[in-house]
Amino acid sequence: MKRIRTGALVTVLFATGTILAFLSFATPARSAPASGVATSSSSTMPTDENAYCAKGDTWIGATSDGPAELPRGCVYTGLDGSPSPGKVTFVAAGGDAVSAIKAASCGDTIELQAGATFTLTSPFFRSKNCNFKNWITIRTSAPDSALPPEHVRINPSFAGVASLSGRPKFSGPNKNVMAKLIVGLSPIQIADHYRLIGLEITRPHDGKSYSALVQFLGSHIILDRNWIHGDPTADTTHLVQTALGSDHVAIINSYLTDAHCKASPAICVDAQAWSDGGHGTFMKAYNNFLEGSGQSILFGGMAALVITSDVEIRLNHMFKPLTWNPLDKTFIGTRFTVKNNFELKEGQRILVEGNIMENTWGGFTQNGTNILLMPKNQGGKNGTNICPICFVADITLRYNYVVHGAQGLLAGNGPSQNGGWSMGGHNYSIHDMVFDGMQYAECYQCANFLNQLSSDYQSNAPPPAAEVMHDVTINHLTIVNTGFLANAKTATGLMVISGPPAGNKTATPRIDNFQLMNTIGDAGSSGAYPTGGGSENCAVGAKTLAAMVTACWAGASWFTGNLLVADHDSGLVLPKGNFATSAWSRVGFVNFNSGDGGDYHLQQSSQYVHAGTDGKDLGADIDAVNSARSFAE
């Protein structure tokens, strides 16, 4: 037999994982499951482009999700919200597109000949003080019928490209109906009330490094059904970048590829499909394919003058092609600096819903983390710190499907390399997400833990009280790994944990109101592990997961209703009110599929049906995640 203790209790299991007895379990009474093969406690997962936003940029969704406040405003992106009732100017191949755009009046449409290429020199689409009744539209001359319908994602086949190596297959006309804009070393800078439709925006194949292709530089700008891309091997740091003072800007139904920085020679470091260093408010990314070696989306990392706020990031496919992975058989031989899929170093009131985040690995400054929430007072030159106002707060992540990486989530507060503290990270609501195929076989130089939940502490330079993480709810996650790292010599587990210890000499508060509930994950060889730091880390010296949670989390904090798969006999000790089983086969998934691409609904025969503290099945709402996934693919 195998013994897995839960607090002072002992749960006894046969080698097969059959539970003989829980001596005590403090959870609500549960009704017996109905008959059937599988179960679901599904929630509605809206897929409409403006599901939460009405005309006039009015937020019509809920105001909060658990401890996180949702956006207070939004970007309405329907075509009926950006009318261009003025004259139409056609620009033929060889014509001066920039001059035509500069000459346009509010309400005009500029049509660029489909299939033609226009080279832009110092393109600045300046403000003309337009209003919501008179937008300037810049588009391909191809008729609407030649493009995907409104609200439908475009792809490179509309530029005559049938496929891209290493990317998911796409379908379409394989006919060039887009107008191509070639950007020089100066990006396209766009001011107020512009909508761009059906354009291929790229840079020359000259081997040079380009900083950005498109830059938001004003108010009310919508990039709609465009293909924006860098060079297959040369550096392009940012495909779309938000400049200071931008608001009500959106990227929708578009396809963004080849944002990357080579590891050597390192001319640039972090490349993104979309980046905002602390400049924009009221923003939206909906139904895009987003590819960046550093991050698909990054907010922060600069000297922010405002906090990026009130943002919808919904139903996008964030992706890194395995042709960039040194362990993959299709590797192209050029190493790019790969980090995360989604990262926040600053930001507030951000909704991240229904996205696919696919492929990441380590080998550079990260260890294969898909989602990183880490407020950062970014270190600058000569020991300076450039963002003391930075913080991350009121972040909602829900119904996302995350596949292939080492860590699903890293949520941590800490100083910069120069010792500068930010204003902290707090009020996160993270629920109903699937992390699939974690620690996959080709995960290059990847970490061994599925999550990192940490708040740094140093007695000689303690964080401000506000910097210590607080008010975080993680609920109903399904975190599945392939077992590839099961025989690793180093410890493996559900999470790395750290924080200020109780009774520390600077009276710094502990992590407060941290709740991890109703989640399915792998215990690995240790369950949890400290990040280091000796006596200044609450987790150091605590020998069990239960002891670490007790030592590190205070207030209304709990770790309850979770199921850990202890497929390695670790002497696992959990807090009271949790489950453990000895093998993935004992969870009762419809199809585990070796931990990669399975069907993670629970069968009705599973003892974890309706076993959550809220009476729902343990793990994510699979129906809601799958509905979002099928839309965002």
Short mmCIF file of N, CA and C in Angstrom, two decimals, residues 319-399:
data_model
loop_
_atom_site.label_atom_id
_atom_site.label_comp_id
_atom_site.label_asym_id
_atom_site.label_seq_id
_atom_site.Cartn_x
_atom_site.Cartn_y
_atom_site.Cartn_z
N PHE A 319 1.22 31.93 -30.15
CA PHE A 319 1.88 30.76 -30.72
C PHE A 319 3.37 31.00 -30.94
N LYS A 320 4.15 29.95 -30.77
CA LYS A 320 5.55 29.93 -31.20
C LYS A 320 5.76 28.68 -32.04
N PRO A 321 6.25 28.82 -33.27
CA PRO A 321 6.44 27.64 -34.12
C PRO A 321 7.57 26.77 -33.61
N LEU A 322 7.39 25.46 -33.67
CA LEU A 322 8.42 24.55 -33.21
C LEU A 322 9.65 24.58 -34.12
N THR A 323 9.54 25.22 -35.27
CA THR A 323 10.72 25.41 -36.12
C THR A 323 11.75 26.30 -35.44
N TRP A 324 11.37 26.98 -34.36
CA TRP A 324 12.31 27.79 -33.57
C TRP A 324 12.90 27.00 -32.41
N ASN A 325 12.41 25.80 -32.15
CA ASN A 325 12.80 25.02 -30.98
C ASN A 325 14.02 24.15 -31.31
N PRO A 326 15.15 24.34 -30.63
CA PRO A 326 16.35 23.57 -30.95
C PRO A 326 16.19 22.06 -30.82
N LEU A 327 15.19 21.58 -30.08
CA LEU A 327 15.01 20.15 -29.94
C LEU A 327 14.08 19.55 -30.99
N ASP A 328 13.42 20.39 -31.77
CA ASP A 328 12.46 19.86 -32.72
C ASP A 328 13.14 19.48 -34.03
N LYS A 329 12.67 18.45 -34.67
CA LYS A 329 13.28 17.96 -35.90
C LYS A 329 13.13 18.96 -37.05
N THR A 330 12.20 19.91 -36.93
CA THR A 330 12.03 20.91 -37.99
C THR A 330 12.79 22.20 -37.71
N PHE A 331 13.61 22.23 -36.66
CA PHE A 331 14.35 23.44 -36.26
C PHE A 331 15.12 24.03 -37.45
N ILE A 332 14.97 25.35 -37.64
CA ILE A 332 15.57 26.01 -38.80
C ILE A 332 17.04 26.37 -38.59
N GLY A 333 17.56 26.18 -37.37
CA GLY A 333 18.97 26.43 -37.12
C GLY A 333 19.30 27.79 -36.56
N THR A 334 18.33 28.70 -36.53
CA THR A 334 18.52 30.03 -35.95
C THR A 334 17.86 30.05 -34.58
N ARG A 335 18.65 30.36 -33.54
CA ARG A 335 18.10 30.40 -32.19
C ARG A 335 17.58 31.80 -31.89
N PHE A 336 16.29 31.87 -31.58
CA PHE A 336 15.68 33.12 -31.17
C PHE A 336 15.51 33.11 -29.65
N THR A 337 15.50 34.29 -29.05
CA THR A 337 15.34 34.41 -27.61
C THR A 337 13.87 34.18 -27.26
N VAL A 338 13.58 32.98 -26.78
CA VAL A 338 12.21 32.57 -26.49
C VAL A 338 11.95 32.72 -24.99
N LYS A 339 10.80 33.28 -24.65
CA LYS A 339 10.44 33.47 -23.25
C LYS A 339 9.04 32.93 -22.96
N ASN A 340 8.04 33.79 -22.96
CA ASN A 340 6.69 33.42 -22.53
C ASN A 340 5.70 33.61 -23.67
N ASN A 341 4.45 33.27 -23.41
CA ASN A 341 3.39 33.61 -24.36
C ASN A 341 2.69 34.91 -23.97
N PHE A 342 2.42 35.09 -22.67
CA PHE A 342 1.72 36.29 -22.20
C PHE A 342 2.40 36.77 -20.93
N GLU A 343 2.73 38.07 -20.88
CA GLU A 343 3.45 38.59 -19.72
C GLU A 343 2.98 40.00 -19.37
N LEU A 344 2.79 40.20 -18.07
CA LEU A 344 2.47 41.53 -17.55
C LEU A 344 3.53 41.94 -16.55
N LYS A 345 4.20 43.06 -16.83
CA LYS A 345 5.07 43.71 -15.86
C LYS A 345 4.39 44.94 -15.27
N GLU A 346 3.34 45.37 -15.90
CA GLU A 346 2.47 46.41 -15.37
C GLU A 346 1.12 46.27 -16.07
N GLY A 347 0.06 46.77 -15.45
CA GLY A 347 -1.26 46.72 -16.05
C GLY A 347 -2.33 46.56 -14.99
N GLN A 348 -3.53 47.02 -15.34
CA GLN A 348 -4.65 46.89 -14.41
C GLN A 348 -5.96 46.75 -15.19
N ARG A 349 -6.89 46.05 -14.58
CA ARG A 349 -8.21 45.79 -15.16
C ARG A 349 -8.06 45.20 -16.57
N ILE A 350 -7.47 44.01 -16.60
CA ILE A 350 -7.22 43.33 -17.87
C ILE A 350 -7.94 41.99 -17.86
N LEU A 351 -8.75 41.76 -18.87
CA LEU A 351 -9.48 40.50 -19.04
C LEU A 351 -8.80 39.68 -20.11
N VAL A 352 -8.35 38.47 -19.74
CA VAL A 352 -7.68 37.55 -20.66
C VAL A 352 -8.56 36.31 -20.73
N GLU A 353 -9.31 36.16 -21.79
CA GLU A 353 -10.39 35.17 -21.82
C GLU A 353 -10.39 34.39 -23.13
N GLY A 354 -10.46 33.06 -22.99
CA GLY A 354 -10.73 32.21 -24.15
C GLY A 354 -9.61 32.11 -25.16
N ASN A 355 -8.38 32.42 -24.75
CA ASN A 355 -7.25 32.36 -25.68
C ASN A 355 -6.62 30.98 -25.70
N ILE A 356 -5.95 30.66 -26.80
CA ILE A 356 -5.03 29.53 -26.88
C ILE A 356 -3.63 30.09 -26.73
N MET A 357 -2.84 29.51 -25.85
CA MET A 357 -1.43 29.87 -25.70
C MET A 357 -0.61 28.61 -25.94
N GLU A 358 0.10 28.56 -27.05
CA GLU A 358 0.69 27.30 -27.51
C GLU A 358 2.19 27.42 -27.73
N ASN A 359 2.92 26.56 -27.08
CA ASN A 359 4.37 26.34 -27.26
C ASN A 359 5.23 27.42 -26.61
N THR A 360 6.03 26.99 -25.70
CA THR A 360 7.16 27.78 -25.23
C THR A 360 8.17 26.81 -24.64
N TRP A 361 9.37 27.31 -24.39
CA TRP A 361 10.44 26.48 -23.85
C TRP A 361 11.47 27.39 -23.22
N GLY A 362 12.51 26.83 -22.63
CA GLY A 362 13.49 27.61 -21.90
C GLY A 362 14.76 27.85 -22.70
N GLY A 363 15.84 28.04 -21.96
CA GLY A 363 17.14 28.20 -22.59
C GLY A 363 17.68 29.60 -22.61
N PHE A 364 16.88 30.56 -22.19
CA PHE A 364 17.33 31.95 -22.20
C PHE A 364 17.14 32.51 -20.78
N THR A 365 16.35 33.56 -20.57
CA THR A 365 16.17 34.07 -19.21
C THR A 365 14.94 33.48 -18.52
N GLN A 366 14.12 32.74 -19.25
CA GLN A 366 12.95 32.09 -18.66
C GLN A 366 13.12 30.58 -18.79
N ASN A 367 12.20 29.85 -18.18
CA ASN A 367 12.31 28.39 -18.11
C ASN A 367 11.11 27.68 -18.71
N GLY A 368 10.50 28.30 -19.70
CA GLY A 368 9.35 27.66 -20.32
C GLY A 368 8.04 27.99 -19.67
N THR A 369 7.88 29.23 -19.20
CA THR A 369 6.63 29.67 -18.56
C THR A 369 5.69 30.23 -19.61
N ASN A 370 4.44 29.82 -19.57
CA ASN A 370 3.47 30.34 -20.54
C ASN A 370 2.91 31.69 -20.13
N ILE A 371 2.50 31.82 -18.87
CA ILE A 371 1.86 33.05 -18.39
C ILE A 371 2.70 33.59 -17.23
N LEU A 372 3.09 34.84 -17.33
CA LEU A 372 3.91 35.44 -16.28
C LEU A 372 3.28 36.75 -15.83
N LEU A 373 2.90 36.80 -14.56
CA LEU A 373 2.38 38.01 -13.92
C LEU A 373 3.43 38.46 -12.91
N MET A 374 4.21 39.45 -13.27
CA MET A 374 5.31 39.86 -12.41
C MET A 374 5.52 41.38 -12.51
N PRO A 375 4.92 42.15 -11.61
CA PRO A 375 5.14 43.59 -11.63
C PRO A 375 6.62 43.90 -11.49
N LYS A 376 7.09 44.85 -12.28
CA LYS A 376 8.54 45.07 -12.30
C LYS A 376 8.86 46.56 -12.44
N ASN A 377 9.62 47.04 -11.46
CA ASN A 377 10.25 48.35 -11.56
C ASN A 377 11.53 48.13 -12.34
N GLN A 378 11.41 48.19 -13.64
CA GLN A 378 12.46 47.72 -14.54
C GLN A 378 13.80 48.39 -14.24
N GLY A 379 14.85 47.58 -14.18
CA GLY A 379 16.19 48.13 -13.98
C GLY A 379 16.68 48.87 -15.21
N GLY A 380 17.33 50.02 -14.99
CA GLY A 380 17.87 50.81 -16.08
C GLY A 380 19.39 50.86 -16.03
N LYS A 381 19.95 51.85 -16.65
CA LYS A 381 21.40 51.99 -16.70
C LYS A 381 21.95 52.56 -15.40
N ASN A 382 23.20 52.22 -15.12
CA ASN A 382 23.93 52.79 -13.98
C ASN A 382 23.20 52.59 -12.65
N GLY A 383 22.58 51.43 -12.49
CA GLY A 383 21.94 51.11 -11.22
C GLY A 383 20.61 51.76 -10.97
N THR A 384 20.02 52.37 -12.00
CA THR A 384 18.74 53.05 -11.82
C THR A 384 17.58 52.08 -12.00
N ASN A 385 16.38 52.53 -11.61
CA ASN A 385 15.15 51.79 -11.82
C ASN A 385 14.15 52.73 -12.47
N ILE A 386 13.54 52.29 -13.55
CA ILE A 386 12.84 53.23 -14.42
C ILE A 386 11.33 53.20 -14.30
N CYS A 387 10.77 52.33 -13.45
CA CYS A 387 9.31 52.30 -13.37
C CYS A 387 8.81 52.10 -11.94
N PRO A 388 9.04 53.06 -11.07
CA PRO A 388 8.56 52.92 -9.68
C PRO A 388 7.04 52.93 -9.57
N ILE A 389 6.34 53.44 -10.60
CA ILE A 389 4.87 53.46 -10.54
C ILE A 389 4.25 52.15 -11.01
N CYS A 390 5.04 51.21 -11.51
CA CYS A 390 4.48 50.00 -12.11
C CYS A 390 3.82 49.10 -11.07
N PHE A 391 2.69 48.54 -11.43
CA PHE A 391 2.05 47.50 -10.64
C PHE A 391 1.18 46.67 -11.58
N VAL A 392 0.78 45.50 -11.11
CA VAL A 392 -0.13 44.62 -11.83
C VAL A 392 -1.30 44.32 -10.91
N ALA A 393 -2.50 44.66 -11.32
CA ALA A 393 -3.65 44.50 -10.43
C ALA A 393 -4.93 44.29 -11.23
N ASP A 394 -5.87 43.60 -10.62
CA ASP A 394 -7.19 43.36 -11.21
C ASP A 394 -7.06 42.68 -12.57
N ILE A 395 -6.48 41.48 -12.51
CA ILE A 395 -6.24 40.68 -13.71
C ILE A 395 -7.15 39.46 -13.66
N THR A 396 -7.92 39.24 -14.70
CA THR A 396 -8.79 38.08 -14.81
C THR A 396 -8.32 37.21 -15.97
N LEU A 397 -7.96 35.97 -15.65
CA LEU A 397 -7.63 34.97 -16.67
C LEU A 397 -8.63 33.84 -16.54
N ARG A 398 -9.38 33.57 -17.61
CA ARG A 398 -10.39 32.53 -17.52
C ARG A 398 -10.64 31.89 -18.89
N TYR A 399 -10.94 30.61 -18.86
CA TYR A 399 -11.31 29.82 -20.04
C TYR A 399 -10.22 29.76 -21.10
#
